[in-house]
Amino acid sequence: MNLKKRFQYFFNHKFVRRTATLQIGSFGGTIVQAVVGILLARLLQPELLGIYSLAFGLAATTSLVIGMGIQEAVSSLLGRSYAQKDKAETENILGFMFKITFFAALIVLVFSFFLPNIADRLYGDSVIGIYASIIVVAVILSSFFFTLAYSAFQVTGRIRSLTYLIVIDQSLRSGLSLVLVMAGFGVLGAVSGHLVGALILFISSALLFVNLKIKDSVFPDLRRLIISAKSISLKKYFGFTFWVALDRNMGNLFMALPVILTGIYVTVSEVSFFRLAFGYVNLALSLLGPVSVLLNVEFPKLHIENKEKLAENFKKVSLYSLALSIFLTVTAVVISPIAFKIFYGESFLPSVPYVAGLIVYGALYGIGVGLGPMWRAINKVKISILINSVILGMGIPLGLWLIKSYGLWGSVIMVTVWFSVSHLISFIYLIKKLNIKNG
C-alpha cells in the first residue's frame, strides 16, 4: 500500500476520523491547559507551585473513586443497551451511574476532612490539606452530570459534542484558576478557580444531557433518571463496574502517587521541578488519549463481531501508538531546554534534565494505550488489577527508597520502572491470550 492509498484508507476509516476529531478538540483543550499552567508557574514560582502540586496530588488520590473509572466502566454496558435501543436498560444503567457516583462522593467528602492532618504528617503543612479539600469538592461537583453526558455522547457517536465537553472541562477550571491567581489570591485562588469552574461545569453538563434527551428518546429525562437512581439496586451492575473502575483508577493512582511520594523527601520547590518535567512529557503524550477513549467502545464491539480482527486491531493500535509516543517524547526532550527557558523562565530550568530522564517512560507509554479497553473487552480486568497491585506493592517501597537516596532522579527511575513494567507485562499477556483464543 503506497503512501497516498494509506492516507485515503485512514481518512475514510470511521474510527480514524472520529479519533482525529476528538484529538483536535482534546489537543486544543490541552493547549489551553498548558498555557494556563505556564502562566501559573510563572506567577506562583517554584515554592508556591510545589505546594499547589502537592495539594492537587492529594486531592487526585482522594477522589479516585469518583474519577473517570466509573464512567469508563459503564460505557461498555451503555454501548450495548443503546445499540439495542433498549430504553429501560439504558435508564437503569444511567440511574446506576448516578447512584454510585453519589455514594462515592459521600465517601470522598468524609475522607477529605482528614486531609489537613494527613498533609501535616507527610509534609509538615496542614494548609496543603485544606487546599486539597477544596479541590476534592470541585471534583465532586464536576462528576455528577459530566460523567452522564460524557458516556452518552461517547456511545451515541456524538464526537463533536463530546469534544466540546472535554474542552470545557479542560479549559474552564484552569482558566478561572489563572484569573484568581492574577488577582493576587495565590494558591488559594488557584484551587478556588477549580471550585467555581466545577460549579459551571455541573450546570453545563446537566443542560447538555437534557438537550440529548430531546434529540434521542432512548435516554431518560432528569426526573426519570433520579427515580431510577433511587430504585435501582447497586448489586445489578456493581460486580462488573467495580472491577473496571478499580482497574481504571489504578492508572490514575500511578499518575498521582509520584508527586505525592516525591514531596515526602524533597523540598516543595524541588517537587515543582519534577512535577513540571513529568507534566511536560505527559502533555506531549496527551495526543494518545482520544485513541484510548474511542477504543472503549470499539473493542467490545469487535469482541462480539470479529475476534480475529480484534487481535489484529489491538496489535496495530499498540504498535502505531508506540511509534507515535516515541516520536512525541523524543521531540519533547529535544526542544525542552528552549521550551522551558521561553515558557517557564530560568527559575524552572532545573526541570530540563529530568525531562530527558523520562525519555524511556514516554517512549514506551504508547504501547499501553489499548490495554485498558482490551482488558475490559475480554472481561479480564481482575488480571490487570493483580498485575498493577503487585507492581505498586513492590514499587512504592522501592520508590520511597529511590527518592530518599537519589532525590528527584529517584522519582524519575521510579516512574519509568512502574509504567514500563506494567505496560510490557500486560501487553505480552494480552497478545498471548488473544493468540490462544484465535488459535
PDB file of N, CA and C in Angstrom, residues 342-404:
ATOM      1  N   ILE A 342      11.924  29.633  27.448  1.00  0.00           N
ATOM      2  CA  ILE A 342      10.998  30.615  26.877  1.00  0.00           C
ATOM      3  C   ILE A 342       9.699  30.684  27.669  1.00  0.00           C
ATOM      4  N   PHE A 343       9.123  29.521  27.963  1.00  0.00           N
ATOM      5  CA  PHE A 343       7.788  29.494  28.548  1.00  0.00           C
ATOM      6  C   PHE A 343       7.782  29.606  30.075  1.00  0.00           C
ATOM      7  N   TYR A 344       8.617  28.836  30.741  1.00  0.00           N
ATOM      8  CA  TYR A 344       8.572  28.824  32.206  1.00  0.00           C
ATOM      9  C   TYR A 344       9.536  29.812  32.852  1.00  0.00           C
ATOM     10  N   GLY A 345      10.594  30.155  32.143  1.00  0.00           N
ATOM     11  CA  GLY A 345      11.572  31.074  32.714  1.00  0.00           C
ATOM     12  C   GLY A 345      12.750  30.334  33.330  1.00  0.00           C
ATOM     13  N   GLU A 346      13.799  31.065  33.628  1.00  0.00           N
ATOM     14  CA  GLU A 346      15.038  30.460  34.103  1.00  0.00           C
ATOM     15  C   GLU A 346      14.887  29.785  35.460  1.00  0.00           C
ATOM     16  N   SER A 347      13.934  30.225  36.273  1.00  0.00           N
ATOM     17  CA  SER A 347      13.790  29.613  37.600  1.00  0.00           C
ATOM     18  C   SER A 347      13.359  28.166  37.541  1.00  0.00           C
ATOM     19  N   PHE A 348      12.829  27.722  36.388  1.00  0.00           N
ATOM     20  CA  PHE A 348      12.387  26.333  36.258  1.00  0.00           C
ATOM     21  C   PHE A 348      13.297  25.503  35.342  1.00  0.00           C
ATOM     22  N   LEU A 349      14.437  26.049  34.941  1.00  0.00           N
ATOM     23  CA  LEU A 349      15.372  25.299  34.101  1.00  0.00           C
ATOM     24  C   LEU A 349      15.910  24.024  34.765  1.00  0.00           C
ATOM     25  N   PRO A 350      15.973  23.955  36.116  1.00  0.00           N
ATOM     26  CA  PRO A 350      16.386  22.682  36.742  1.00  0.00           C
ATOM     27  C   PRO A 350      15.495  21.493  36.375  1.00  0.00           C
ATOM     28  N   SER A 351      14.311  21.747  35.787  1.00  0.00           N
ATOM     29  CA  SER A 351      13.425  20.648  35.375  1.00  0.00           C
ATOM     30  C   SER A 351      13.930  19.926  34.129  1.00  0.00           C
ATOM     31  N   VAL A 352      14.711  20.619  33.297  1.00  0.00           N
ATOM     32  CA  VAL A 352      15.086  20.098  31.977  1.00  0.00           C
ATOM     33  C   VAL A 352      15.804  18.744  32.025  1.00  0.00           C
ATOM     34  N   PRO A 353      16.799  18.548  32.902  1.00  0.00           N
ATOM     35  CA  PRO A 353      17.459  17.229  32.931  1.00  0.00           C
ATOM     36  C   PRO A 353      16.499  16.084  33.243  1.00  0.00           C
ATOM     37  N   TYR A 354      15.478  16.365  34.040  1.00  0.00           N
ATOM     38  CA  TYR A 354      14.529  15.309  34.408  1.00  0.00           C
ATOM     39  C   TYR A 354      13.586  14.973  33.248  1.00  0.00           C
ATOM     40  N   VAL A 355      13.368  15.937  32.362  1.00  0.00           N
ATOM     41  CA  VAL A 355      12.609  15.657  31.135  1.00  0.00           C
ATOM     42  C   VAL A 355      13.356  14.619  30.306  1.00  0.00           C
ATOM     43  N   ALA A 356      14.652  14.834  30.138  1.00  0.00           N
ATOM     44  CA  ALA A 356      15.474  13.873  29.390  1.00  0.00           C
ATOM     45  C   ALA A 356      15.488  12.515  30.089  1.00  0.00           C
ATOM     46  N   GLY A 357      15.486  12.537  31.421  1.00  0.00           N
ATOM     47  CA  GLY A 357      15.485  11.291  32.179  1.00  0.00           C
ATOM     48  C   GLY A 357      14.226  10.472  31.987  1.00  0.00           C
ATOM     49  N   LEU A 358      13.135  11.131  31.624  1.00  0.00           N
ATOM     50  CA  LEU A 358      11.847  10.449  31.437  1.00  0.00           C
ATOM     51  C   LEU A 358      11.641   9.945  30.009  1.00  0.00           C
ATOM     52  N   ILE A 359      12.689   9.935  29.198  1.00  0.00           N
ATOM     53  CA  ILE A 359      12.540   9.570  27.783  1.00  0.00           C
ATOM     54  C   ILE A 359      12.091   8.115  27.608  1.00  0.00           C
ATOM     55  N   VAL A 360      12.584   7.213  28.433  1.00  0.00           N
ATOM     56  CA  VAL A 360      12.175   5.806  28.317  1.00  0.00           C
ATOM     57  C   VAL A 360      10.718   5.646  28.728  1.00  0.00           C
ATOM     58  N   TYR A 361      10.339   6.332  29.807  1.00  0.00           N
ATOM     59  CA  TYR A 361       8.937   6.309  30.247  1.00  0.00           C
ATOM     60  C   TYR A 361       8.015   6.751  29.119  1.00  0.00           C
ATOM     61  N   GLY A 362       8.326   7.894  28.515  1.00  0.00           N
ATOM     62  CA  GLY A 362       7.472   8.437  27.464  1.00  0.00           C
ATOM     63  C   GLY A 362       7.466   7.601  26.204  1.00  0.00           C
ATOM     64  N   ALA A 363       8.635   7.090  25.824  1.00  0.00           N
ATOM     65  CA  ALA A 363       8.741   6.316  24.583  1.00  0.00           C
ATOM     66  C   ALA A 363       7.906   5.043  24.635  1.00  0.00           C
ATOM     67  N   LEU A 364       7.884   4.381  25.792  1.00  0.00           N
ATOM     68  CA  LEU A 364       7.148   3.118  25.921  1.00  0.00           C
ATOM     69  C   LEU A 364       5.684   3.311  26.300  1.00  0.00           C
ATOM     70  N   TYR A 365       5.300   4.548  26.573  1.00  0.00           N
ATOM     71  CA  TYR A 365       3.941   4.812  27.053  1.00  0.00           C
ATOM     72  C   TYR A 365       2.878   4.395  26.038  1.00  0.00           C
ATOM     73  N   GLY A 366       3.170   4.584  24.763  1.00  0.00           N
ATOM     74  CA  GLY A 366       2.184   4.328  23.709  1.00  0.00           C
ATOM     75  C   GLY A 366       1.694   2.902  23.648  1.00  0.00           C
ATOM     76  N   ILE A 367       2.532   1.958  24.073  1.00  0.00           N
ATOM     77  CA  ILE A 367       2.127   0.554  23.987  1.00  0.00           C
ATOM     78  C   ILE A 367       1.000   0.238  24.971  1.00  0.00           C
ATOM     79  N   GLY A 368       0.765   1.154  25.907  1.00  0.00           N
ATOM     80  CA  GLY A 368      -0.291   0.930  26.894  1.00  0.00           C
ATOM     81  C   GLY A 368      -1.628   1.553  26.547  1.00  0.00           C
ATOM     82  N   VAL A 369      -1.725   2.234  25.407  1.00  0.00           N
ATOM     83  CA  VAL A 369      -2.949   2.949  25.046  1.00  0.00           C
ATOM     84  C   VAL A 369      -4.164   2.028  24.955  1.00  0.00           C
ATOM     85  N   GLY A 370      -3.991   0.860  24.372  1.00  0.00           N
ATOM     86  CA  GLY A 370      -5.128  -0.042  24.185  1.00  0.00           C
ATOM     87  C   GLY A 370      -5.320  -1.058  25.288  1.00  0.00           C
ATOM     88  N   LEU A 371      -4.484  -1.016  26.322  1.00  0.00           N
ATOM     89  CA  LEU A 371      -4.545  -2.046  27.361  1.00  0.00           C
ATOM     90  C   LEU A 371      -5.851  -2.017  28.146  1.00  0.00           C
ATOM     91  N   GLY A 372      -6.202  -0.834  28.672  1.00  0.00           N
ATOM     92  CA  GLY A 372      -7.426  -0.720  29.464  1.00  0.00           C
ATOM     93  C   GLY A 372      -8.668  -1.159  28.707  1.00  0.00           C
ATOM     94  N   PRO A 373      -8.904  -0.599  27.504  1.00  0.00           N
ATOM     95  CA  PRO A 373     -10.064  -1.034  26.720  1.00  0.00           C
ATOM     96  C   PRO A 373     -10.064  -2.530  26.414  1.00  0.00           C
ATOM     97  N   MET A 374      -8.888  -3.115  26.172  1.00  0.00           N
ATOM     98  CA  MET A 374      -8.832  -4.544  25.862  1.00  0.00           C
ATOM     99  C   MET A 374      -9.121  -5.397  27.090  1.00  0.00           C
ATOM    100  N   TRP A 375      -8.566  -5.024  28.240  1.00  0.00           N
ATOM    101  CA  TRP A 375      -8.881  -5.760  29.473  1.00  0.00           C
ATOM    102  C   TRP A 375     -10.389  -5.808  29.689  1.00  0.00           C
ATOM    103  N   ARG A 376     -11.040  -4.662  29.454  1.00  0.00           N
ATOM    104  CA  ARG A 376     -12.492  -4.594  29.670  1.00  0.00           C
ATOM    105  C   ARG A 376     -13.251  -5.383  28.604  1.00  0.00           C
ATOM    106  N   ALA A 377     -12.772  -5.329  27.375  1.00  0.00           N
ATOM    107  CA  ALA A 377     -13.466  -6.013  26.273  1.00  0.00           C
ATOM    108  C   ALA A 377     -13.495  -7.524  26.473  1.00  0.00           C
ATOM    109  N   ILE A 378     -12.400  -8.101  26.963  1.00  0.00           N
ATOM    110  CA  ILE A 378     -12.345  -9.559  27.146  1.00  0.00           C
ATOM    111  C   ILE A 378     -12.673  -9.964  28.582  1.00  0.00           C
ATOM    112  N   ASN A 379     -13.098  -8.959  29.382  1.00  0.00           N
ATOM    113  CA  ASN A 379     -13.545  -9.208  30.763  1.00  0.00           C
ATOM    114  C   ASN A 379     -12.450  -9.864  31.616  1.00  0.00           C
ATOM    115  N   LYS A 380     -11.247  -9.276  31.541  1.00  0.00           N
ATOM    116  CA  LYS A 380     -10.130  -9.790  32.332  1.00  0.00           C
ATOM    117  C   LYS A 380      -9.492  -8.681  33.176  1.00  0.00           C
ATOM    118  N   VAL A 381     -10.320  -7.737  33.633  1.00  0.00           N
ATOM    119  CA  VAL A 381      -9.768  -6.604  34.377  1.00  0.00           C
ATOM    120  C   VAL A 381      -9.139  -7.026  35.704  1.00  0.00           C
ATOM    121  N   LYS A 382      -9.594  -8.150  36.247  1.00  0.00           N
ATOM    122  CA  LYS A 382      -9.017  -8.619  37.513  1.00  0.00           C
ATOM    123  C   LYS A 382      -7.533  -8.960  37.348  1.00  0.00           C
ATOM    124  N   ILE A 383      -7.174  -9.466  36.167  1.00  0.00           N
ATOM    125  CA  ILE A 383      -5.763  -9.764  35.894  1.00  0.00           C
ATOM    126  C   ILE A 383      -4.959  -8.470  35.860  1.00  0.00           C
ATOM    127  N   SER A 384      -5.527  -7.448  35.224  1.00  0.00           N
ATOM    128  CA  SER A 384      -4.868  -6.144  35.157  1.00  0.00           C
ATOM    129  C   SER A 384      -4.667  -5.568  36.554  1.00  0.00           C
ATOM    130  N   ILE A 385      -5.708  -5.671  37.380  1.00  0.00           N
ATOM    131  CA  ILE A 385      -5.624  -5.160  38.752  1.00  0.00           C
ATOM    132  C   ILE A 385      -4.552  -5.908  39.539  1.00  0.00           C
ATOM    133  N   LEU A 386      -4.496  -7.218  39.348  1.00  0.00           N
ATOM    134  CA  LEU A 386      -3.490  -8.031  40.038  1.00  0.00           C
ATOM    135  C   LEU A 386      -2.077  -7.606  39.635  1.00  0.00           C
ATOM    136  N   ILE A 387      -1.868  -7.442  38.331  1.00  0.00           N
ATOM    137  CA  ILE A 387      -0.546  -7.030  37.837  1.00  0.00           C
ATOM    138  C   ILE A 387      -0.137  -5.689  38.434  1.00  0.00           C
ATOM    139  N   ASN A 388      -1.043  -4.712  38.366  1.00  0.00           N
ATOM    140  CA  ASN A 388      -0.714  -3.369  38.841  1.00  0.00           C
ATOM    141  C   ASN A 388      -0.613  -3.291  40.359  1.00  0.00           C
ATOM    142  N   SER A 389      -1.394  -4.116  41.059  1.00  0.00           N
ATOM    143  CA  SER A 389      -1.308  -4.147  42.525  1.00  0.00           C
ATOM    144  C   SER A 389       0.053  -4.672  42.973  1.00  0.00           C
ATOM    145  N   VAL A 390       0.524  -5.721  42.306  1.00  0.00           N
ATOM    146  CA  VAL A 390       1.845  -6.279  42.630  1.00  0.00           C
ATOM    147  C   VAL A 390       2.938  -5.251  42.338  1.00  0.00           C
ATOM    148  N   ILE A 391       2.807  -4.565  41.195  1.00  0.00           N
ATOM    149  CA  ILE A 391       3.807  -3.556  40.826  1.00  0.00           C
ATOM    150  C   ILE A 391       3.831  -2.418  41.837  1.00  0.00           C
ATOM    151  N   LEU A 392       2.650  -1.943  42.256  1.00  0.00           N
ATOM    152  CA  LEU A 392       2.602  -0.878  43.254  1.00  0.00           C
ATOM    153  C   LEU A 392       3.065  -1.371  44.620  1.00  0.00           C
ATOM    154  N   GLY A 393       2.669  -2.594  44.976  1.00  0.00           N
ATOM    155  CA  GLY A 393       3.075  -3.149  46.266  1.00  0.00           C
ATOM    156  C   GLY A 393       4.585  -3.225  46.403  1.00  0.00           C
ATOM    157  N   MET A 394       5.251  -3.570  45.319  1.00  0.00           N
ATOM    158  CA  MET A 394       6.713  -3.621  45.318  1.00  0.00           C
ATOM    159  C   MET A 394       7.319  -2.261  44.958  1.00  0.00           C
ATOM    160  N   GLY A 395       6.586  -1.511  44.117  1.00  0.00           N
ATOM    161  CA  GLY A 395       7.131  -0.269  43.584  1.00  0.00           C
ATOM    162  C   GLY A 395       7.122   0.904  44.544  1.00  0.00           C
ATOM    163  N   ILE A 396       6.133   0.972  45.438  1.00  0.00           N
ATOM    164  CA  ILE A 396       6.075   2.096  46.377  1.00  0.00           C
ATOM    165  C   ILE A 396       7.253   2.077  47.352  1.00  0.00           C
ATOM    166  N   PRO A 397       7.524   0.953  48.036  1.00  0.00           N
ATOM    167  CA  PRO A 397       8.714   0.928  48.903  1.00  0.00           C
ATOM    168  C   PRO A 397      10.010   1.197  48.134  1.00  0.00           C
ATOM    169  N   LEU A 398      10.102   0.612  46.926  1.00  0.00           N
ATOM    170  CA  LEU A 398      11.278   0.857  46.095  1.00  0.00           C
ATOM    171  C   LEU A 398      11.382   2.333  45.737  1.00  0.00           C
ATOM    172  N   GLY A 399      10.239   2.931  45.375  1.00  0.00           N
ATOM    173  CA  GLY A 399      10.219   4.338  45.001  1.00  0.00           C
ATOM    174  C   GLY A 399      10.624   5.252  46.145  1.00  0.00           C
ATOM    175  N   LEU A 400      10.122   4.970  47.340  1.00  0.00           N
ATOM    176  CA  LEU A 400      10.481   5.778  48.511  1.00  0.00           C
ATOM    177  C   LEU A 400      11.979   5.693  48.793  1.00  0.00           C
ATOM    178  N   TRP A 401      12.523   4.485  48.644  1.00  0.00           N
ATOM    179  CA  TRP A 401      13.970   4.327  48.851  1.00  0.00           C
ATOM    180  C   TRP A 401      14.757   5.088  47.785  1.00  0.00           C
ATOM    181  N   LEU A 402      14.299   5.016  46.546  1.00  0.00           N
ATOM    182  CA  LEU A 402      14.981   5.719  45.458  1.00  0.00           C
ATOM    183  C   LEU A 402      14.957   7.229  45.667  1.00  0.00           C
ATOM    184  N   ILE A 403      13.789   7.754  46.065  1.00  0.00           N
ATOM    185  CA  ILE A 403      13.665   9.201  46.281  1.00  0.00           C
ATOM    186  C   ILE A 403      14.524   9.641  47.459  1.00  0.00           C
ATOM    187  N   LYS A 404      14.493   8.863  48.533  1.00  0.00           N
ATOM    188  CA  LYS A 404      15.298   9.186  49.716  1.00  0.00           C
ATOM    189  C   LYS A 404      16.788   9.155  49.398  1.00  0.00           C
TER     190      LYS A 404
END
